[in-house]
Coordinates of C-alpha atoms and ligand atoms in Angstrom, one line a residue:
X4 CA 0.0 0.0 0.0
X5 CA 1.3 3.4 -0.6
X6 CA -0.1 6.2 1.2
X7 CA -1.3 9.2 -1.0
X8 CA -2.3 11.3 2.1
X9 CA -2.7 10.7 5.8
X10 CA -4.3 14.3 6.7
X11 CA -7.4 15.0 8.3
X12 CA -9.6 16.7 6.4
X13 CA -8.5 19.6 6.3
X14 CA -5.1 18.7 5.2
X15 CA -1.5 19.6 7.3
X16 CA -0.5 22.2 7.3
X17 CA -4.5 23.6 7.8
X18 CA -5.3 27.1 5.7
X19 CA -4.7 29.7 8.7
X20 CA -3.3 27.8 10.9
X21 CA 0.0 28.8 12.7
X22 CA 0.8 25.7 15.3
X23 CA 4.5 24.1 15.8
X24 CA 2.8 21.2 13.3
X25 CA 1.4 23.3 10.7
X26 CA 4.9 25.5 10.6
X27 CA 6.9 22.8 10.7
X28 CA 9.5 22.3 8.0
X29 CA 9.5 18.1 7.9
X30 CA 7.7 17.0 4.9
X31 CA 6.6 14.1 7.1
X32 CA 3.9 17.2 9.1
X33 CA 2.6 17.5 5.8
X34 CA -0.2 15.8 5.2
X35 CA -2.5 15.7 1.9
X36 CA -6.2 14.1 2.9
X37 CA -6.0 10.5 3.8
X38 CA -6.4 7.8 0.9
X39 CA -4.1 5.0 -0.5
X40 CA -3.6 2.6 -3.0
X41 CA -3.5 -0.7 -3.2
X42 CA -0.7 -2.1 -5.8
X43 CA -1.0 -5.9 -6.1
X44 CA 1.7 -8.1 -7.5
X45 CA -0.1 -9.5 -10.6
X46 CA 2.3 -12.2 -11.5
X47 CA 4.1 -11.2 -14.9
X48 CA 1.1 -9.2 -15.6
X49 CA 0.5 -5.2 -14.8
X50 CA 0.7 -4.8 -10.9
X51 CA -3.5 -3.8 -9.7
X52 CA -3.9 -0.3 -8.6
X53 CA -6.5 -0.6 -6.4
X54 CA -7.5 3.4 -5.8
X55 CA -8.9 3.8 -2.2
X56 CA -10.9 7.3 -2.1
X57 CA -10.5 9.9 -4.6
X58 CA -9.5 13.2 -2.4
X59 CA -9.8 17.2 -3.2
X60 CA -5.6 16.3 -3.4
X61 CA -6.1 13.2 -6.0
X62 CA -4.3 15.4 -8.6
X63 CA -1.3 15.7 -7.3
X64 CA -1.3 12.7 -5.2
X65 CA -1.1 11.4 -8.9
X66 CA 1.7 13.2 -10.2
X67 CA 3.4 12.7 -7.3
X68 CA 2.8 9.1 -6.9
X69 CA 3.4 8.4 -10.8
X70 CA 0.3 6.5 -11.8
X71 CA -1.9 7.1 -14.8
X72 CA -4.2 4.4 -14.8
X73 CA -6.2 2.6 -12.3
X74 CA -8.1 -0.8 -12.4
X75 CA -10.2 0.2 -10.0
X76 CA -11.8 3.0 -7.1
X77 CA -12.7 2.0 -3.5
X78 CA -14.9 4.3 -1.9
X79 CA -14.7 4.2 2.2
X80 CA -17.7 7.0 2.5
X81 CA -18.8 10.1 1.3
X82 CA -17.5 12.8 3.5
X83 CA -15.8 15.5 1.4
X84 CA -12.3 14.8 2.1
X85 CA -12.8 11.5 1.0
X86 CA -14.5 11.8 -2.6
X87 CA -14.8 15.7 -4.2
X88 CA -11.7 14.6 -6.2
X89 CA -14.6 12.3 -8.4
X90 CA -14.2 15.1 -11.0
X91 CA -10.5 14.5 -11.3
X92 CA -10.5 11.2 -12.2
X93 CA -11.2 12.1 -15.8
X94 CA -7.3 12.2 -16.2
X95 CA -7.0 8.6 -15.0
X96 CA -10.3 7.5 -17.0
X97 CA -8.1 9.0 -20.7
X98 CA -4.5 7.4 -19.4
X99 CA -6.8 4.3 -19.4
X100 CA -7.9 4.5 -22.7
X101 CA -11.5 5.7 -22.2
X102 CA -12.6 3.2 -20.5
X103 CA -14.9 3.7 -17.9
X104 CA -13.3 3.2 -14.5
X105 CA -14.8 0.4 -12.2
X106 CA -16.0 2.2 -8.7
X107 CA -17.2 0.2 -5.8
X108 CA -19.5 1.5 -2.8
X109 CA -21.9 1.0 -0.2
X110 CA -25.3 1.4 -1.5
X111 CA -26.0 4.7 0.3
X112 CA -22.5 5.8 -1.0
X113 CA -23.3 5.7 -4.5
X114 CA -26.7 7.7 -3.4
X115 CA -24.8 10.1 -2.2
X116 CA -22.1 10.4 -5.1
X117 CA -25.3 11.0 -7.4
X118 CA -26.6 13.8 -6.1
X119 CA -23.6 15.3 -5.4
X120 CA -21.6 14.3 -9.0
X121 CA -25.2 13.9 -10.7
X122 CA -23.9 15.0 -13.9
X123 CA -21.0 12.2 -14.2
X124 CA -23.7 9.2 -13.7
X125 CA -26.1 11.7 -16.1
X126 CA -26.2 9.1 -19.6
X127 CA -27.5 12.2 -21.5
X128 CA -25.2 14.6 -20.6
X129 CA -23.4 15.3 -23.8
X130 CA -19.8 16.8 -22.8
X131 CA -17.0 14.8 -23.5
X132 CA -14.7 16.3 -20.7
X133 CA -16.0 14.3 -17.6
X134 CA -14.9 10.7 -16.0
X135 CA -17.3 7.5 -17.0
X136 CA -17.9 5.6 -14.2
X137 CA -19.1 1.8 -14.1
X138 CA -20.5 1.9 -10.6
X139 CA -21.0 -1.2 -8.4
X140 CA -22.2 -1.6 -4.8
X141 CA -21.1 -4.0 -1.8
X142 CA -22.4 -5.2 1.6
X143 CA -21.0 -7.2 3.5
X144 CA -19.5 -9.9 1.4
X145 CA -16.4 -10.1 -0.7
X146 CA -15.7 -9.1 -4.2
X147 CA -13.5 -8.5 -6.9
X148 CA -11.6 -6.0 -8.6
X149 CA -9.8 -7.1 -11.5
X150 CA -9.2 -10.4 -10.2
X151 CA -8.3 -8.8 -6.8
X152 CA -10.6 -10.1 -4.0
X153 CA -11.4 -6.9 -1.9
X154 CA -13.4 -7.5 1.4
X155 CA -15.3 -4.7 3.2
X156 CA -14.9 -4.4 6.6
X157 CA -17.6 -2.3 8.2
X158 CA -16.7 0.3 10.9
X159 CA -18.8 3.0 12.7
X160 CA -18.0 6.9 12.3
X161 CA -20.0 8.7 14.6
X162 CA -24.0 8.3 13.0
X163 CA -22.4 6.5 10.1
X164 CA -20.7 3.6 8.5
X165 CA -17.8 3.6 6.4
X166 CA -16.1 0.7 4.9
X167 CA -12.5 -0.5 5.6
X168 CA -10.7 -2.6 3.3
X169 CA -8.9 -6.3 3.7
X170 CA -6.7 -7.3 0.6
X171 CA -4.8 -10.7 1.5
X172 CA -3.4 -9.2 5.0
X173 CA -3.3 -5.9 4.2
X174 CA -6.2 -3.7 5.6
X175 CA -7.1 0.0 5.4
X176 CA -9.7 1.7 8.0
X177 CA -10.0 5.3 8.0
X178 CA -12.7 7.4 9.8
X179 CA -13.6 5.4 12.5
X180 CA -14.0 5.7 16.3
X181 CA -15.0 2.1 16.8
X182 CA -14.5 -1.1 15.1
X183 CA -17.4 -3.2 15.7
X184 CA -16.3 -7.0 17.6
X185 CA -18.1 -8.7 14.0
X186 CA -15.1 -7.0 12.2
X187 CA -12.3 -7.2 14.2
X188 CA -13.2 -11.0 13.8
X189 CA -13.2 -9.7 9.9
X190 CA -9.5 -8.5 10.4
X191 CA -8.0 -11.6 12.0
X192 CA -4.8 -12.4 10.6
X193 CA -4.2 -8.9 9.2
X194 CA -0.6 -8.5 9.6
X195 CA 0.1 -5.2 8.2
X196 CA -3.0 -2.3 8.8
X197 CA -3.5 1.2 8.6
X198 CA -5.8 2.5 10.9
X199 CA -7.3 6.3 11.9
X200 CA -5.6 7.5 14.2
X201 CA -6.7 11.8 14.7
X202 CA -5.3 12.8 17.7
X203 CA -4.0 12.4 21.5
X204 CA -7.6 13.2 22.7
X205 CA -11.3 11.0 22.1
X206 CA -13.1 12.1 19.3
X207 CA -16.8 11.2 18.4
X208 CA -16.1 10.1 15.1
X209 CA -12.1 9.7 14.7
X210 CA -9.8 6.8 16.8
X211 CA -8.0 8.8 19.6
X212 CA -3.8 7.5 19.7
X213 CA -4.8 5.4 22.6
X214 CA -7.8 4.0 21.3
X215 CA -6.3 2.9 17.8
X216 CA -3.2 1.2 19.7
X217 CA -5.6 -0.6 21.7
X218 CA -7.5 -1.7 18.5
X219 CA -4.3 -2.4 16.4
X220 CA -3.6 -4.9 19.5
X221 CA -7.2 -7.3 19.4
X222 CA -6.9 -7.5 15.6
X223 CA -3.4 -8.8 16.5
X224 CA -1.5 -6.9 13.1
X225 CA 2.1 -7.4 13.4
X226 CA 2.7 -3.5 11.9
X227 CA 0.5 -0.9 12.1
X228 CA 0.1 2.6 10.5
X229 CA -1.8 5.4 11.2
X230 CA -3.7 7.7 9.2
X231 CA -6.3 10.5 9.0
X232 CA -3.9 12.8 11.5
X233 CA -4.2 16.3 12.5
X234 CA -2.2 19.2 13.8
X235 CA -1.6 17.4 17.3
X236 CA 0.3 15.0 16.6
X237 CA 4.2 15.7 15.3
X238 CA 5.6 13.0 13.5
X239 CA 8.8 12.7 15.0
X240 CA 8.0 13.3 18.5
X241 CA 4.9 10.6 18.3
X242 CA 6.9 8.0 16.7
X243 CA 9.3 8.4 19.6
X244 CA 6.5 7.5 21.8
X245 CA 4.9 4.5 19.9
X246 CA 6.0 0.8 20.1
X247 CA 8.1 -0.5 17.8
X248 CA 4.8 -2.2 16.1
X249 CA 2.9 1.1 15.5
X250 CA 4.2 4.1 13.8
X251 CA 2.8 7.2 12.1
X252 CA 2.3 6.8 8.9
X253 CA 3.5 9.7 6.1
X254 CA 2.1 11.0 2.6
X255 CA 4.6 8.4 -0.1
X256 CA 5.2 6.1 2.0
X257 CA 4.6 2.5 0.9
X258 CA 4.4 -0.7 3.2
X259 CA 3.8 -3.9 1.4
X260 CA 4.2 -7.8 2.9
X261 CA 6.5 -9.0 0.0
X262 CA 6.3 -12.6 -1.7
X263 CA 8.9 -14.1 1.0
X264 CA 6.4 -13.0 3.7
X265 CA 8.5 -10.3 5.6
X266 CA 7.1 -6.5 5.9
X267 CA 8.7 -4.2 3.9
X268 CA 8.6 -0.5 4.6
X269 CA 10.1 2.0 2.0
X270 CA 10.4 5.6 2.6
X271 CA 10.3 7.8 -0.3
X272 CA 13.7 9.3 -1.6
X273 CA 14.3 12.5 -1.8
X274 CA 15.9 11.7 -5.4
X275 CA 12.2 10.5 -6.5
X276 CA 11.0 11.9 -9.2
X277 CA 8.6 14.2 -9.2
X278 CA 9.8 15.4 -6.0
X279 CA 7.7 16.0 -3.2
X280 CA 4.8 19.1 -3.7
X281 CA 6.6 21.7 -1.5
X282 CA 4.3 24.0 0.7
Ligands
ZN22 ZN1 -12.1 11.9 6.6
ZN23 ZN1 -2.0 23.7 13.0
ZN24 ZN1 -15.4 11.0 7.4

């Protein structure tokens, strides 16, 4: 998994904002909003890019990341921060061709996307400059994505639900202050997960630090990173406070469990090309 963002939604550093965080000089306090993807080993074939959430940042979470085609778009929920990039995914939907791009949601998500995008799922509107979307919905069970078998893990976000994601054992959960007992059964034998993580303090709809250590620990994941993070929480000074299990995770960082098993971690160079977006 590599992370395209792991900001709260506003993003870090936040517009007006003049904390030790939002200042801070270490690209690893800034944080584009919170969304990942998914790049499965295909055999000799094209590695799956598995696209989880589409953020106000996906442009340049793409042209940072390097990717110009997707095989397919994970939505967790509909909050802002987590889908009004939809618009920008035209750019992905001509790398690939033209073809329309496979998006997966709960039922009440792809309501929601509707209304809100209503001319991209519109068949009559005539313009040629929007994304074409082949929209499917999930529940409970597994599916799959370009041969990739995806399964939704449902987690509670204040009055709502939003869906985490288990590939293999690899799992993303984002926006959530409590992980219902039915789905932590879901996640056994995750060994590598990413999990919300806002903030020192409780929140009604975000993990606390505390809370998502102590939720990391019953799944039983051998690594954990966390995600969604806000202006509290400086990345050097929590990761000197974490076990060696948990860390903070950082926008370009990818974490993967290789073919031999063993968790792999690789931090982004500075030497990568394009380099990181400066602010
Ligand atoms: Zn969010
Ligand atoms: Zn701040
Ligand atoms: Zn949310």
């Amino acid at each position: 998994m590599e992370f395209l963002g792991s900001g709260t939604s506003t993003g870090i550093p936040t517009v007006g904002c003049d904390c030790a965080v939002c200042r801070s000089s270490n690209p690893r306090n800034k944080r584009l909003r919170s969304s990942v993807l998914f790049r499965v080993a295909n055999g000799d074939d094209e590695e799956r890019r598995l696209l989880v959430d589409v953020t106000p940042d996906i442009r340049i979470q793409a042209l940072r990341s390097g990717f110009t085609s997707i095989h397919g778009v994970l939505i967790t929920h509909t909050h802002a921060d987590h889908c009004h990039g939809l618009d920008d995914l035209r750019s992905l939907y001509w790398g690939g061709g033209r073809v329309p791009l496979e998006l997966w949601a709960y039922p009440e998500s792809l309501s929601s996307l509707k209304q809100t995008f209503a001319y991209i799922f519109d068949a009559d509107y005539d313009y040629k400059g929007i994304v074409k979307l082949n929209a499917h919905v999930f529940d409970q069970d597994a599916f799959e994505v370009a041969g990739v078998e995806v399964l939704p893990v449902q987690v509670i976000h204040g009055g709502m639900r939003v869906a985490g994601f288990r590939i293999g054992e690899c799992a993303y959960i984002t926006d959530t202050n409590e992980v219902p007992p039915a789905s932590i059964e879901k996640l056994k034998g995750v060994r590598l997960l990413i999990l919300d993580a806002l903030r020192r303090a409780p929140h009604p709809t975000h993990m606390s630090l505390p809370k998502a250590l102590e939720t990391a620990e019953k799944i039983g994941c051998e690594r954990v990173f966390f995600t969604h993070i806000n202006h509290d929480l400086d990345h050097e000074a929590i990761n000197r406070e974490l076990p060696d299990w948990a860390r903070l995770g950082y926008d370009r960082l990818k974490v993967a469990i290789e073919d031999d098993g063993t968790i792999s971690v690789t931090e982004p160079a500075a030497s990568d090309s394009p380099p990181p977006i400066a602010f």
